Amino acid sequence: MVDQARARKLAKRIAAIVATAIDHEIKDPRLAFVTITDCKVTADLHDATVYYTVMGEDLDTAPDVQAAAAGLEKATGVLRSKVGAGTGVRFTPTLVFVTDTVPDTARHMEELLERARQSDSEVARVAASATPAGDVDPYKAPRESAEGVESTDVD
């Protein structure tokens, strides 16, 4: 087993090498909008999982995740040799590319929060003009008897 700090440092180094190689050295147009977001390395340093996201060409265009996955699959060998040359470890980790779902999850959470805010504002709007259904003070107040001692009548 390897020290966890060493595994984290290797994972950061692998992510940087893969991102740089995709950006500057691999000329596949399917990888033009791929961003490396994270990397995890197993404790024995033999396998690395690289997380990526794919952006669209502009805000109105949906990202082509399948083409990016195919491009990464084709470039895995080249990227692994770049990682081996750049890290200097005895055994170059195998690379597995996984689509990162964190941005989609964050977007979904933001939508849920916005719906909750709208619901809260609707409830506050209705509550501002609401009147009590019964008495203004629904709690029974103690009555004072002739002697000045407080008592409550219970029927």
Short mmCIF file of C-alpha atoms in Angstrom, two decimals:
data_model
loop_
_atom_site.label_atom_id
_atom_site.label_comp_id
_atom_site.label_asym_id
_atom_site.label_seq_id
_atom_site.Cartn_x
_atom_site.Cartn_y
_atom_site.Cartn_z
CA MET A 1 0.00 0.00 0.00
CA VAL A 2 1.04 3.53 -0.70
CA ASP A 3 0.72 6.70 1.33
CA GLN A 4 -2.57 8.51 0.58
CA ALA A 5 -0.75 11.81 0.18
CA ARG A 6 1.42 10.29 -2.55
CA ALA A 7 -1.67 8.91 -4.32
CA ARG A 8 -3.33 12.36 -4.21
CA LYS A 9 -0.21 14.05 -5.60
CA LEU A 10 0.02 11.48 -8.37
CA ALA A 11 -3.67 11.97 -9.18
CA LYS A 12 -3.21 15.75 -9.46
CA ARG A 13 -0.16 15.23 -11.66
CA ILE A 14 -2.03 12.78 -13.91
CA ALA A 15 -4.94 15.20 -14.28
CA ALA A 16 -2.57 18.01 -15.23
CA ILE A 17 -0.68 15.87 -17.76
CA VAL A 18 -3.88 14.59 -19.38
CA ALA A 19 -5.42 18.07 -19.55
CA THR A 20 -2.29 19.56 -21.09
CA ALA A 21 -1.99 16.72 -23.60
CA ILE A 22 -5.63 17.04 -24.66
CA ASP A 23 -5.29 20.81 -25.00
CA HIS A 24 -1.96 21.03 -26.80
CA GLU A 25 -0.81 17.71 -28.24
CA ILE A 26 -3.81 15.63 -29.32
CA LYS A 27 -5.39 17.03 -32.45
CA ASP A 28 -8.71 15.21 -32.27
CA PRO A 29 -11.57 17.70 -32.89
CA ARG A 30 -13.90 15.59 -30.71
CA LEU A 31 -11.78 16.58 -27.69
CA ALA A 32 -11.92 20.33 -28.33
CA PHE A 33 -14.48 20.98 -25.59
CA VAL A 34 -13.35 18.36 -23.05
CA THR A 35 -12.31 19.60 -19.60
CA ILE A 36 -10.58 17.37 -17.07
CA THR A 37 -12.18 17.99 -13.67
CA ASP A 38 -10.65 15.42 -11.32
CA CYS A 39 -8.59 12.26 -11.06
CA LYS A 40 -8.58 9.46 -8.52
CA VAL A 41 -5.81 6.87 -8.17
CA THR A 42 -6.23 3.52 -6.44
CA ALA A 43 -4.14 2.81 -3.34
CA ASP A 44 -1.76 0.55 -5.26
CA LEU A 45 -1.24 3.26 -7.96
CA HIS A 46 -2.18 0.83 -10.75
CA ASP A 47 -5.46 2.40 -11.90
CA ALA A 48 -6.43 6.01 -12.43
CA THR A 49 -9.98 7.24 -12.99
CA VAL A 50 -10.04 10.55 -14.83
CA TYR A 51 -13.26 12.58 -14.62
CA TYR A 52 -14.17 14.96 -17.42
CA THR A 53 -16.95 17.23 -18.60
CA VAL A 54 -17.88 18.27 -22.11
CA MET A 55 -19.08 21.73 -23.03
CA GLY A 56 -21.08 22.69 -26.10
CA GLU A 57 -19.71 24.96 -28.80
CA ASP A 58 -21.95 27.73 -27.49
CA LEU A 59 -24.68 28.09 -24.88
CA ASP A 60 -27.42 26.88 -27.23
CA THR A 61 -25.59 23.76 -28.42
CA ALA A 62 -25.80 20.56 -26.41
CA PRO A 63 -22.44 18.90 -25.71
CA ASP A 64 -21.57 15.78 -27.71
CA VAL A 65 -20.61 13.49 -24.84
CA GLN A 66 -20.57 10.31 -26.94
CA ALA A 67 -18.12 11.73 -29.46
CA ALA A 68 -15.89 12.98 -26.65
CA ALA A 69 -15.97 9.55 -25.00
CA ALA A 70 -15.01 7.93 -28.31
CA GLY A 71 -12.17 10.43 -28.77
CA LEU A 72 -10.86 9.78 -25.26
CA GLU A 73 -11.10 6.02 -25.83
CA LYS A 74 -9.03 6.35 -28.99
CA ALA A 75 -6.45 8.60 -27.30
CA THR A 76 -6.09 6.49 -24.12
CA GLY A 77 -2.86 4.81 -25.26
CA VAL A 78 -1.18 8.08 -26.17
CA LEU A 79 -2.36 9.70 -22.95
CA ARG A 80 -1.08 6.77 -20.89
CA SER A 81 2.36 7.03 -22.49
CA LYS A 82 2.37 10.79 -21.75
CA VAL A 83 1.43 10.05 -18.12
CA GLY A 84 4.22 7.45 -17.88
CA ALA A 85 6.80 9.88 -19.25
CA GLY A 86 5.56 12.74 -17.08
CA THR A 87 5.27 10.98 -13.73
CA GLY A 88 8.31 8.72 -13.60
CA VAL A 89 6.59 5.97 -11.60
CA ARG A 90 7.60 2.34 -12.06
CA PHE A 91 4.20 1.21 -13.27
CA THR A 92 2.17 3.61 -15.39
CA PRO A 93 -1.46 3.53 -14.20
CA THR A 94 -4.19 2.42 -16.55
CA LEU A 95 -6.50 5.28 -17.44
CA VAL A 96 -10.28 5.06 -17.27
CA PHE A 97 -12.31 8.09 -18.34
CA VAL A 98 -15.64 8.77 -16.61
CA THR A 99 -18.08 11.59 -17.33
CA ASP A 100 -18.27 13.92 -14.33
CA THR A 101 -21.87 14.44 -13.20
CA VAL A 102 -21.14 17.13 -10.61
CA PRO A 103 -22.05 20.09 -12.90
CA ASP A 104 -25.37 18.47 -13.85
CA THR A 105 -26.14 17.70 -10.22
CA ALA A 106 -25.27 21.27 -9.21
CA ARG A 107 -27.51 22.66 -11.94
CA HIS A 108 -30.37 20.42 -10.78
CA MET A 109 -29.86 21.54 -7.17
CA GLU A 110 -29.96 25.20 -8.25
CA GLU A 111 -33.24 24.58 -10.06
CA LEU A 112 -34.70 22.92 -6.94
CA LEU A 113 -33.56 25.81 -4.75
CA GLU A 114 -35.13 28.32 -7.15
CA ARG A 115 -38.43 26.42 -7.03
CA ALA A 116 -38.28 26.41 -3.22
CA ARG A 117 -37.61 30.18 -3.21
CA GLN A 118 -40.60 30.79 -5.47
CA SER A 119 -42.79 28.60 -3.27
CA ASP A 120 -41.61 30.44 -0.14
CA SER A 121 -42.36 33.82 -1.71
CA GLU A 122 -45.84 32.61 -2.70
CA VAL A 123 -46.50 31.42 0.86
CA ALA A 124 -45.24 34.75 2.25
CA ARG A 125 -47.49 36.66 -0.17
CA VAL A 126 -50.55 34.65 0.88
CA ALA A 127 -49.65 34.91 4.58
CA ALA A 128 -49.34 38.70 4.38
CA SER A 129 -53.01 39.11 3.51
CA ALA A 130 -54.31 36.26 5.69
CA THR A 131 -56.54 36.77 8.72
CA PRO A 132 -56.91 34.38 11.65
CA ALA A 133 -59.72 31.84 11.34
CA GLY A 134 -60.91 32.30 14.91
CA ASP A 135 -60.13 34.76 17.67
CA VAL A 136 -57.07 36.92 17.34
CA ASP A 137 -55.72 35.38 20.56
CA PRO A 138 -56.79 31.71 20.49
CA TYR A 139 -55.40 30.94 23.96
CA LYS A 140 -57.66 31.21 26.99
CA ALA A 141 -56.71 34.01 29.32
CA PRO A 142 -57.08 33.42 33.04
CA ARG A 143 -60.05 35.20 34.59
CA GLU A 144 -59.75 37.22 37.71
CA SER A 145 -62.15 36.39 40.51
CA ALA A 146 -63.62 38.89 42.92
CA GLU A 147 -60.79 38.27 45.38
CA GLY A 148 -58.09 39.03 42.80
CA VAL A 149 -56.89 35.41 42.52
CA GLU A 150 -56.47 34.15 39.03
CA SER A 151 -58.34 31.02 38.07
CA THR A 152 -59.34 29.29 34.90
CA ASP A 153 -62.76 27.90 34.27
CA VAL A 154 -62.77 24.40 32.96
CA ASP A 155 -66.16 23.06 32.04
#
